[in-house]
XYZ file of C-alpha atoms in Angstrom:
607
model
C 96.188 -10.208 -44.028
C 95.905 -10.154 -40.408
C 95.841 -6.707 -38.775
C 94.084 -5.665 -35.655
C 94.842 -5.376 -32.108
C 92.720 -8.681 -31.236
C 93.639 -10.969 -34.023
C 93.641 -14.626 -32.746
C 94.734 -17.108 -35.141
C 94.778 -18.639 -38.556
C 95.103 -22.352 -39.304
C 95.725 -24.234 -42.733
C 94.373 -27.904 -42.435
C 94.748 -30.681 -45.123
C 91.750 -33.139 -45.111
C 91.738 -36.813 -46.321
C 88.028 -37.608 -45.855
C 87.166 -36.717 -42.377
C 90.842 -36.863 -40.988
C 92.329 -33.371 -41.113
C 95.850 -32.267 -40.237
C 96.996 -28.953 -39.321
C 99.853 -27.521 -41.556
C 100.446 -24.201 -40.636
C 99.371 -21.636 -38.031
C 99.727 -17.767 -37.867
C 99.013 -16.302 -34.473
C 98.267 -12.676 -33.746
C 98.584 -9.483 -35.900
C 101.052 -10.139 -38.806
C 100.672 -6.572 -40.341
C 100.954 -3.252 -38.686
C 98.567 -1.131 -40.820
C 95.412 -1.619 -43.066
C 97.555 -0.836 -45.840
C 100.398 -3.072 -45.345
C 100.966 -5.536 -48.314
C 99.335 -8.858 -48.217
C 101.641 -11.818 -47.341
C 101.962 -14.702 -49.455
C 101.932 -18.149 -47.776
C 102.529 -21.505 -49.132
C 101.481 -25.288 -48.048
C 102.515 -28.394 -49.554
C 99.437 -30.894 -50.115
C 100.228 -34.494 -49.691
C 98.766 -37.101 -51.999
C 95.412 -38.004 -50.910
C 94.402 -34.766 -49.747
C 90.562 -34.496 -50.501
C 90.154 -30.792 -49.008
C 91.927 -27.755 -47.796
C 90.412 -25.910 -44.792
C 91.045 -22.324 -43.230
C 90.111 -22.412 -39.856
C 90.050 -18.504 -38.455
C 89.478 -18.173 -34.468
C 87.923 -14.953 -33.428
C 89.506 -12.810 -30.701
C 88.184 -10.802 -27.947
C 86.693 -7.927 -29.907
C 85.708 -6.546 -33.199
C 89.346 -5.494 -34.114
C 90.414 -9.141 -34.985
C 89.486 -9.393 -38.629
C 91.411 -12.054 -40.578
C 91.517 -12.149 -44.569
C 92.632 -14.308 -47.344
C 92.697 -13.893 -50.958
C 93.841 -15.463 -54.366
C 93.712 -19.098 -53.524
C 95.767 -21.406 -56.145
C 96.537 -25.318 -55.926
C 98.855 -26.750 -58.404
C 100.084 -30.386 -58.758
C 103.388 -31.386 -57.928
C 106.453 -29.740 -56.288
C 107.118 -28.542 -52.763
C 106.166 -25.316 -51.229
C 108.658 -22.533 -50.887
C 108.861 -20.745 -47.528
C 106.023 -18.260 -47.087
C 106.814 -14.757 -47.694
C 107.031 -12.494 -44.501
C 105.090 -9.243 -44.700
C 106.913 -6.165 -45.780
C 107.220 -3.920 -42.876
C 105.649 -0.631 -43.241
C 108.096 2.095 -42.672
C 107.650 4.624 -39.455
C 106.256 7.995 -39.924
C 107.917 11.034 -38.564
C 108.000 11.625 -34.860
C 104.928 13.472 -33.567
C 105.550 17.065 -33.609
C 106.098 19.021 -30.196
C 102.821 20.852 -29.342
C 100.994 18.768 -31.841
C 96.978 18.506 -31.378
C 96.444 15.432 -33.469
C 98.459 12.185 -34.739
C 96.881 9.892 -37.095
C 96.987 6.271 -35.995
C 94.714 4.504 -38.915
C 93.827 5.797 -42.346
C 92.335 3.656 -44.837
C 92.392 2.914 -47.534
C 95.767 4.561 -47.906
C 98.420 4.585 -45.495
C 102.029 4.222 -46.157
C 103.766 4.970 -42.844
C 102.846 3.891 -39.447
C 103.563 5.336 -35.751
C 105.003 8.672 -34.951
C 102.843 11.378 -36.122
C 101.155 9.164 -38.631
C 100.477 10.221 -42.244
C 101.624 13.809 -42.872
C 100.935 14.262 -46.656
C 98.039 12.887 -49.203
C 100.808 10.532 -50.470
C 101.230 9.095 -46.993
C 97.556 8.625 -46.020
C 93.757 8.829 -46.930
C 93.771 11.469 -43.912
C 96.975 13.374 -42.652
C 97.841 16.134 -40.406
C 99.126 19.446 -41.436
C 100.919 22.519 -39.870
C 102.868 20.420 -37.323
C 99.846 18.444 -36.148
C 97.476 21.425 -35.657
C 95.218 20.195 -38.181
C 93.746 17.009 -39.978
C 92.247 16.845 -43.445
C 91.210 14.413 -46.331
C 93.623 16.565 -48.620
C 92.755 18.517 -51.741
C 89.651 17.654 -53.788
C 86.767 15.561 -52.798
C 87.118 13.022 -49.868
C 86.559 9.278 -50.983
C 83.858 6.462 -50.462
C 84.658 3.942 -47.591
C 87.283 6.090 -45.912
C 88.152 5.049 -42.175
C 90.501 7.415 -40.232
C 91.344 7.645 -36.515
C 92.690 10.545 -34.721
C 94.438 10.498 -31.435
C 94.260 13.851 -29.512
C 97.403 14.939 -28.002
C 96.410 18.306 -26.299
C 93.122 20.001 -24.690
C 91.468 22.614 -26.620
C 88.958 23.514 -29.044
C 88.170 22.600 -32.575
C 87.372 24.806 -35.414
C 86.603 24.363 -39.233
C 89.220 25.635 -41.537
C 87.840 26.623 -45.140
C 84.709 24.796 -46.368
C 83.279 21.831 -44.554
C 81.115 19.589 -46.962
C 79.937 16.236 -46.135
C 77.089 14.196 -47.287
C 74.517 14.719 -44.807
C 73.770 11.707 -42.378
C 76.264 9.271 -44.108
C 79.944 10.886 -43.904
C 80.724 12.188 -40.407
C 83.087 12.520 -37.294
C 82.370 10.750 -34.104
C 84.515 11.556 -30.791
C 85.452 9.245 -27.894
C 82.113 8.594 -25.591
C 79.562 9.942 -27.957
C 77.468 8.155 -30.874
C 76.440 11.715 -32.212
C 77.357 12.175 -35.982
C 79.317 15.288 -36.338
C 78.842 16.837 -39.903
C 78.233 20.687 -39.849
C 80.366 23.763 -38.925
C 77.586 24.229 -35.983
C 78.645 20.925 -34.455
C 82.193 20.994 -34.785
C 83.318 24.735 -34.612
C 84.025 25.405 -30.884
C 83.840 21.643 -29.817
C 85.949 21.141 -26.950
C 88.505 18.064 -27.100
C 90.381 16.739 -24.454
C 93.945 14.944 -24.425
C 93.543 11.047 -24.725
C 90.326 11.285 -26.757
C 89.910 9.752 -30.141
C 88.185 11.379 -33.195
C 86.918 9.124 -35.856
C 86.069 9.851 -39.447
C 83.866 7.524 -41.655
C 82.381 7.961 -45.350
C 79.986 5.564 -46.766
C 80.053 3.875 -50.153
C 78.290 6.593 -52.536
C 78.348 10.239 -52.695
C 81.399 12.280 -52.232
C 81.900 15.899 -51.182
C 84.611 18.354 -50.914
C 85.489 17.269 -47.441
C 87.199 18.932 -44.292
C 90.112 20.437 -42.575
C 89.654 20.786 -38.835
C 92.168 22.531 -36.690
C 92.574 23.135 -33.109
C 93.539 25.801 -30.686
C 93.736 26.547 -27.021
C 90.953 28.865 -27.213
C 87.320 28.891 -28.861
C 87.578 30.648 -32.243
C 85.639 33.754 -32.779
C 81.904 32.994 -33.970
C 81.631 33.834 -37.733
C 78.284 35.856 -38.424
C 76.092 33.773 -40.356
C 75.831 34.796 -44.049
C 72.321 36.625 -44.320
C 70.167 34.787 -47.015
C 68.232 37.251 -49.039
C 64.561 37.685 -48.748
C 62.709 36.174 -51.783
C 60.306 38.372 -53.867
C 56.666 38.333 -52.777
C 54.188 35.676 -53.703
C 52.578 35.973 -56.935
C 49.018 37.002 -56.852
C 47.077 33.730 -57.127
C 49.711 31.536 -56.466
C 48.977 28.091 -55.431
C 52.493 27.114 -53.770
C 55.087 28.880 -51.874
C 58.300 26.841 -51.046
C 58.766 27.445 -47.241
C 61.915 25.382 -46.825
C 64.267 23.822 -49.287
C 67.254 21.735 -48.063
C 70.278 21.467 -48.838
C 69.935 24.524 -51.234
C 68.005 27.418 -50.417
C 68.726 30.754 -52.324
C 66.338 32.932 -50.560
C 63.721 33.097 -47.721
C 60.419 34.557 -47.070
C 58.152 36.167 -49.596
C 57.093 33.548 -52.245
C 59.900 31.468 -51.546
C 62.710 30.162 -54.001
C 61.654 30.417 -57.643
C 64.817 29.119 -59.657
C 66.915 26.149 -59.640
C 69.630 27.658 -57.307
C 67.296 25.903 -54.781
C 66.449 22.459 -54.111
C 62.862 22.653 -54.681
C 61.430 26.001 -56.243
C 58.152 27.223 -57.817
C 57.442 28.069 -61.544
C 54.812 29.655 -63.652
C 54.106 32.375 -61.020
C 53.639 29.936 -58.150
C 51.288 27.565 -59.960
C 53.881 24.772 -60.056
C 56.721 23.487 -57.598
C 59.356 21.334 -59.119
C 62.883 19.794 -58.157
C 64.176 21.183 -61.441
C 65.779 19.841 -64.484
C 67.710 16.565 -64.414
C 67.454 13.725 -61.499
C 66.733 14.896 -57.892
C 69.120 14.809 -55.166
C 69.867 12.471 -52.187
C 68.548 13.894 -48.790
C 66.666 16.500 -50.005
C 63.753 18.085 -47.847
C 61.327 20.625 -48.839
C 58.148 22.116 -47.517
C 55.769 23.632 -49.907
C 52.759 25.303 -48.421
C 49.520 25.420 -50.222
C 48.208 28.986 -50.837
C 44.926 28.273 -52.449
C 42.183 25.491 -52.430
C 42.164 23.182 -55.342
C 43.694 20.186 -56.663
C 47.341 18.506 -57.711
C 47.915 17.842 -61.233
C 51.219 16.021 -62.266
C 53.101 17.899 -65.125
C 55.346 15.634 -67.277
C 56.855 12.439 -65.880
C 56.811 11.618 -62.390
C 59.575 9.416 -61.422
C 60.736 8.858 -57.626
C 62.431 5.648 -56.081
C 59.787 3.488 -55.191
C 58.973 3.427 -51.485
C 61.823 5.770 -50.448
C 61.476 9.034 -52.114
C 58.193 10.517 -51.592
C 55.600 13.202 -50.593
C 53.329 13.540 -47.635
C 50.305 16.169 -47.288
C 49.427 17.645 -44.074
C 49.220 15.564 -40.900
C 48.784 12.272 -43.275
C 51.947 9.770 -43.021
C 50.947 8.062 -46.444
C 53.842 8.207 -48.660
C 52.838 9.634 -52.074
C 54.837 8.490 -55.052
C 52.958 7.707 -57.973
C 50.781 9.532 -60.535
C 47.518 7.682 -59.339
C 48.244 8.929 -55.854
C 48.995 12.477 -56.684
C 46.945 13.637 -59.732
C 43.726 15.052 -58.824
C 44.212 14.772 -55.101
C 42.255 17.676 -53.294
C 44.609 20.153 -51.118
C 43.602 23.008 -48.975
C 44.814 26.480 -48.305
C 47.135 26.347 -45.474
C 48.055 22.608 -45.756
C 51.753 21.584 -45.901
C 53.292 19.164 -48.729
C 56.796 17.543 -47.714
C 59.103 16.362 -49.970
C 61.507 13.535 -48.587
C 64.417 11.793 -50.752
C 66.791 9.242 -49.021
C 70.657 8.788 -49.441
C 70.642 6.514 -52.465
C 69.025 5.912 -55.848
C 67.688 9.308 -57.661
C 65.310 9.457 -60.314
C 64.179 12.230 -62.661
C 61.941 13.777 -60.151
C 58.802 15.949 -60.425
C 56.773 19.059 -61.108
C 53.239 19.327 -59.382
C 51.063 22.018 -60.181
C 47.856 23.233 -58.846
C 44.207 23.595 -60.703
C 41.062 25.099 -59.341
C 39.184 22.086 -60.911
C 40.036 18.500 -60.676
C 42.172 17.671 -63.780
C 40.334 15.233 -66.088
C 40.925 11.386 -65.342
C 42.985 9.671 -67.959
C 41.278 6.337 -68.786
C 43.346 3.745 -67.716
C 45.119 1.806 -70.320
C 43.374 -1.768 -70.587
C 45.984 -4.428 -69.777
C 45.225 -7.372 -72.276
C 44.078 -10.873 -70.999
C 46.747 -13.633 -70.949
C 46.454 -16.793 -72.704
C 44.638 -19.592 -70.648
C 46.913 -21.588 -68.461
C 48.380 -24.642 -69.658
C 46.059 -27.521 -67.988
C 49.252 -29.317 -66.552
C 50.950 -26.114 -65.259
C 52.378 -26.037 -61.912
C 52.401 -22.127 -61.922
C 50.548 -19.018 -62.820
C 51.908 -15.593 -62.139
C 49.002 -13.750 -60.794
C 50.876 -10.576 -59.829
C 54.035 -9.077 -61.387
C 55.350 -5.463 -60.328
C 56.467 -3.285 -61.865
C 55.799 -4.656 -65.097
C 53.113 -6.953 -66.043
C 51.996 -7.550 -69.672
C 48.684 -9.334 -69.430
C 46.606 -10.283 -66.524
C 44.302 -13.254 -65.774
C 44.454 -16.762 -67.543
C 47.976 -18.368 -67.227
C 49.526 -15.327 -66.464
C 52.709 -13.659 -68.324
C 54.838 -15.997 -70.029
C 57.364 -13.638 -71.618
C 60.177 -11.197 -70.408
C 58.095 -8.089 -70.970
C 56.907 -9.008 -67.270
C 58.934 -8.616 -64.245
C 57.864 -12.508 -63.231
C 56.699 -15.050 -65.713
C 56.204 -18.625 -66.364
C 58.191 -20.847 -68.549
C 57.983 -24.325 -69.969
C 54.257 -24.375 -70.419
C 53.935 -23.150 -66.611
C 56.130 -25.677 -65.137
C 58.643 -23.099 -63.784
C 58.712 -19.470 -63.021
C 61.536 -17.034 -63.513
C 62.629 -13.254 -63.320
C 64.286 -13.637 -66.785
C 67.576 -13.223 -68.174
C 69.965 -10.655 -66.598
C 69.662 -9.449 -63.110
C 66.466 -9.270 -61.320
C 65.500 -5.443 -60.595
C 64.997 -3.644 -57.398
C 61.411 -3.150 -55.640
C 60.047 -6.179 -57.277
C 57.041 -7.910 -56.084
C 55.517 -10.990 -57.649
C 52.791 -13.502 -56.540
C 52.834 -17.083 -58.083
C 49.778 -19.177 -57.609
C 50.446 -23.049 -57.345
C 47.992 -25.117 -59.554
C 49.307 -28.639 -58.577
C 50.430 -30.205 -55.554
C 54.277 -31.309 -55.694
C 57.368 -30.186 -54.838
C 59.591 -27.276 -55.665
C 63.385 -27.416 -57.396
C 65.695 -24.903 -58.407
C 67.289 -26.122 -61.711
C 70.238 -23.608 -62.129
C 72.286 -21.641 -59.873
C 70.012 -19.165 -58.012
C 71.764 -15.711 -56.711
C 69.895 -12.881 -55.051
C 70.898 -9.443 -54.615
C 71.194 -9.000 -50.789
C 69.690 -10.714 -47.666
C 66.686 -8.719 -48.119
C 65.601 -10.327 -51.571
C 63.754 -13.443 -50.732
C 60.558 -15.676 -51.315
C 57.883 -16.823 -48.932
C 55.338 -19.597 -49.409
C 51.891 -19.814 -48.429
C 51.273 -18.267 -44.755
C 54.903 -18.897 -43.867
C 57.019 -15.969 -42.868
C 60.537 -17.831 -43.213
C 62.455 -16.035 -46.058
C 63.811 -18.306 -48.652
C 66.902 -17.245 -50.401
C 68.855 -20.390 -51.290
C 68.738 -23.238 -53.355
C 68.968 -25.410 -50.440
C 65.963 -23.812 -48.531
C 64.065 -24.210 -51.683
C 64.927 -27.484 -53.266
C 62.041 -30.183 -51.970
C 59.878 -27.698 -50.523
C 56.191 -29.363 -50.716
C 53.484 -27.066 -52.279
C 49.657 -27.726 -52.590
C 47.397 -26.335 -55.046
C 46.105 -22.766 -54.497
C 49.147 -21.948 -52.291
C 50.862 -18.533 -53.376
C 54.536 -18.030 -53.696
C 55.393 -14.142 -53.051
C 58.961 -12.730 -54.371
C 60.113 -9.471 -53.052
C 63.220 -7.742 -53.757
C 64.483 -4.560 -51.811
C 65.904 -1.163 -53.327
C 69.589 -2.258 -53.093
C 71.613 -5.039 -54.681
C 70.587 -7.034 -57.631
C 71.979 -10.372 -58.789
C 71.357 -12.856 -61.727
C 67.973 -13.931 -60.230
C 65.918 -17.000 -60.156
C 64.205 -19.767 -61.994
C 62.122 -22.240 -59.819
C 60.140 -25.472 -61.184
C 57.849 -27.605 -59.883
C 57.699 -31.591 -59.905
C 55.295 -34.315 -58.750
C 58.413 -36.365 -57.209
C 60.515 -33.976 -55.692
C 63.668 -32.315 -56.898
C 66.169 -34.235 -59.047
C 69.284 -35.022 -57.283
C 72.425 -33.149 -58.724
C 75.178 -35.329 -59.246
C 78.053 -33.971 -56.896
C 80.985 -32.209 -58.497
C 83.885 -34.434 -59.597
C 87.012 -33.876 -57.473
C 89.818 -31.321 -59.218
C 93.355 -31.690 -59.398
C 93.994 -28.044 -59.762
C 92.012 -25.115 -58.071
C 91.900 -21.285 -57.994
C 89.785 -18.770 -56.509
C 90.105 -14.873 -56.283
C 86.425 -14.320 -55.086
C 85.847 -11.881 -58.002
C 84.090 -14.293 -60.795
C 81.028 -16.204 -59.659
C 81.256 -18.112 -63.166
C 84.271 -19.821 -62.170
C 81.753 -22.971 -61.086
C 78.351 -23.930 -61.182
C 77.895 -24.953 -57.815
C 78.031 -21.273 -56.356
C 76.057 -21.060 -53.268
C 74.621 -18.076 -51.290
C 73.504 -18.474 -47.523
C 71.991 -16.014 -45.466
C 74.242 -14.078 -42.953
C 75.191 -10.473 -42.344
C 73.910 -7.973 -44.798
C 77.631 -6.696 -45.077
C 78.848 -5.621 -48.430
C 78.286 -8.949 -50.400
C 77.145 -10.468 -47.470
C 78.009 -14.372 -47.151
C 78.225 -15.056 -50.761
C 81.165 -17.341 -51.980
C 82.365 -18.504 -55.050
C 84.322 -21.418 -56.591
C 82.277 -23.829 -54.826
C 83.728 -23.221 -51.508
C 81.746 -23.915 -48.171
C 81.986 -21.782 -44.902
C 80.726 -21.746 -41.395
C 80.160 -19.022 -38.924
C 81.385 -15.559 -39.793
C 83.455 -15.957 -42.904
C 82.035 -13.389 -45.651
C 83.371 -11.747 -48.825
C 84.128 -7.869 -49.319
C 83.825 -6.215 -52.253
C 86.772 -4.054 -52.318
C 87.763 -1.524 -49.699
C 88.186 -1.991 -45.999
C 86.191 -4.440 -43.594
C 83.358 -2.814 -41.852
C 85.074 -2.354 -38.551
C 87.703 0.175 -37.611
C 91.453 -0.375 -37.442
C 91.288 -3.923 -38.488
C 91.622 -5.971 -41.664
C 93.140 -4.808 -45.118
C 92.287 -1.632 -46.771
C 91.316 -3.755 -49.873
C 91.900 -6.834 -51.909
C 95.136 -8.325 -52.679
C 95.116 -7.254 -56.399
C 94.913 -3.650 -55.060
C 91.949 -2.391 -57.135
C 88.918 -0.709 -55.665
C 86.824 -3.742 -56.500
C 88.806 -6.541 -55.830
C 86.901 -9.030 -53.722
C 88.333 -11.089 -50.756
C 87.359 -13.428 -47.989
C 87.433 -12.405 -44.097
C 86.023 -13.498 -40.894
C 83.737 -10.168 -39.658
C 84.575 -10.121 -36.114
C 82.015 -7.437 -35.303
C 79.805 -10.569 -35.078
C 80.622 -13.813 -33.435
C 81.982 -14.635 -29.846
C 85.160 -14.816 -28.460
C 87.060 -18.199 -29.735
C 84.599 -18.775 -32.226
C 85.922 -21.148 -35.053
C 84.696 -20.323 -38.507
C 86.120 -22.860 -41.283
C 86.277 -22.284 -45.003
C 86.713 -25.240 -47.164
C 87.599 -25.832 -50.750
C 85.233 -27.855 -53.006
C 86.295 -31.646 -53.231
C 89.978 -32.158 -54.464
C 92.051 -34.902 -55.984
C 95.915 -34.654 -55.045
C 97.743 -37.568 -56.552
C 100.894 -39.137 -55.591
C 103.141 -36.307 -56.818
C 101.528 -34.076 -54.125
C 100.647 -30.331 -54.853
C 101.355 -27.021 -53.846
C 98.711 -24.497 -52.108
C 99.382 -20.697 -52.594
C 97.386 -17.953 -51.081
C 97.474 -14.563 -49.861
């Protein structure tokens, strides 16, 4: 798929050893919209071919993404002609006097040119009322939407109906400004000029009711704000008043909100404050004013996303997130407690209460001692967060801990299944030797990594870790962030260096849809852009420079790439060059694993 104003070229080469021959070249954009159907191409592979390369050349800007998907190599035969892309039908002509045309709509756009899409069937975003308004249509907007609207007439924007977007992350922007436009106050009455471009972008998580924006020659009348009722007076001897609650606040002043109609509210006559039943929400901001000096106590379960959802008290910037940090903390009349949640994970939340006397401190549960370390062990897990079943000795040795040793301390691992988010482990080396990775290692993102000793180098791949020399008493630190997880790691120690694995045997058939890591044992992960799935490739393929894999949806840049993978599902992966990075003319090569094409030749098919 090759859509974008600055698409350069894609070559397919067959290689016999180090000698490579160009077999086909596509130059310039081959598709007219993001949503145009993928094209299928065929190449005859001569006998003796040992690998196939896709060589993508970056154009002059970020609108030059080039994508491939669904590769298949079968023995014998001759390639049929490549199938030309099906032209996308033209949209109706722009309406006389229209304020807007839609020039790009992802992930759905079934016509191009003219007025752009004019119905929900034609595009993710479309115009209504003869180009006077733009909308995402009925119901909630979707995730990962990208739309571009060209402004045809000078005028003023106004919001029609309800505008509801996820705060911070789903927004409009307009030519010449980086301001994220998300609210009635920002959009109502915004002056627009003929020739400007208005862009809409949603992220990959929360969806809301969306938007309809219209334009007129004069500024629309200002609608008087709805008056928020006054809250009842604070209860006598209340410890807390909720003085601000975002995004929902049912009343102002007095004793603050006291029901779940608000994001945060007080209970038990102001003795406690809470986020209410169920999980707290994303992007919450609450301010709670302390009315009486005393102590905090945690009522029930406290469950917040580690690092990112937290309280602060007064002028302190310390992020308070745990029972140990909050239970028994002294508070003073007039202090302010602030609650903050970010835009991703939500947990069951909080109820905090006030008391005149410090609540009794529960005796900590004693963590049992681990068994003694094996005398010949290479490793001891000395810290394991969030779970550590025992302490001291040889450290944890079972999956009841986040990290633990196996094989009598010769290896350490995160255990079966995916590693978790926000893990922190410290592994102490017991013997001098070398590290090696015995099985495929896959980490969630480029922010999940190891460090060894005092080095700050982030180690994330088997290629980086295999053969590293370690000395007794060095520490190896493991850290995962709060986003993606993957199948994780097992790392072992050896006194003689990592065993050299046998190279994979050449294959006579090959297929790759970029969806199934288990296609091959020699999956690799290399560091690179932390976009979507980063630069992870399946099927034993190797790559250089700006090839990467996207997990469904469009590529990260506006007006380039496909709207999704060739299979058409929202989670279908595909490979592409990400031209928001790199330099003009940069060559990026994607290469199959070793092939064995016999005398009958073979046929390559790809999209």
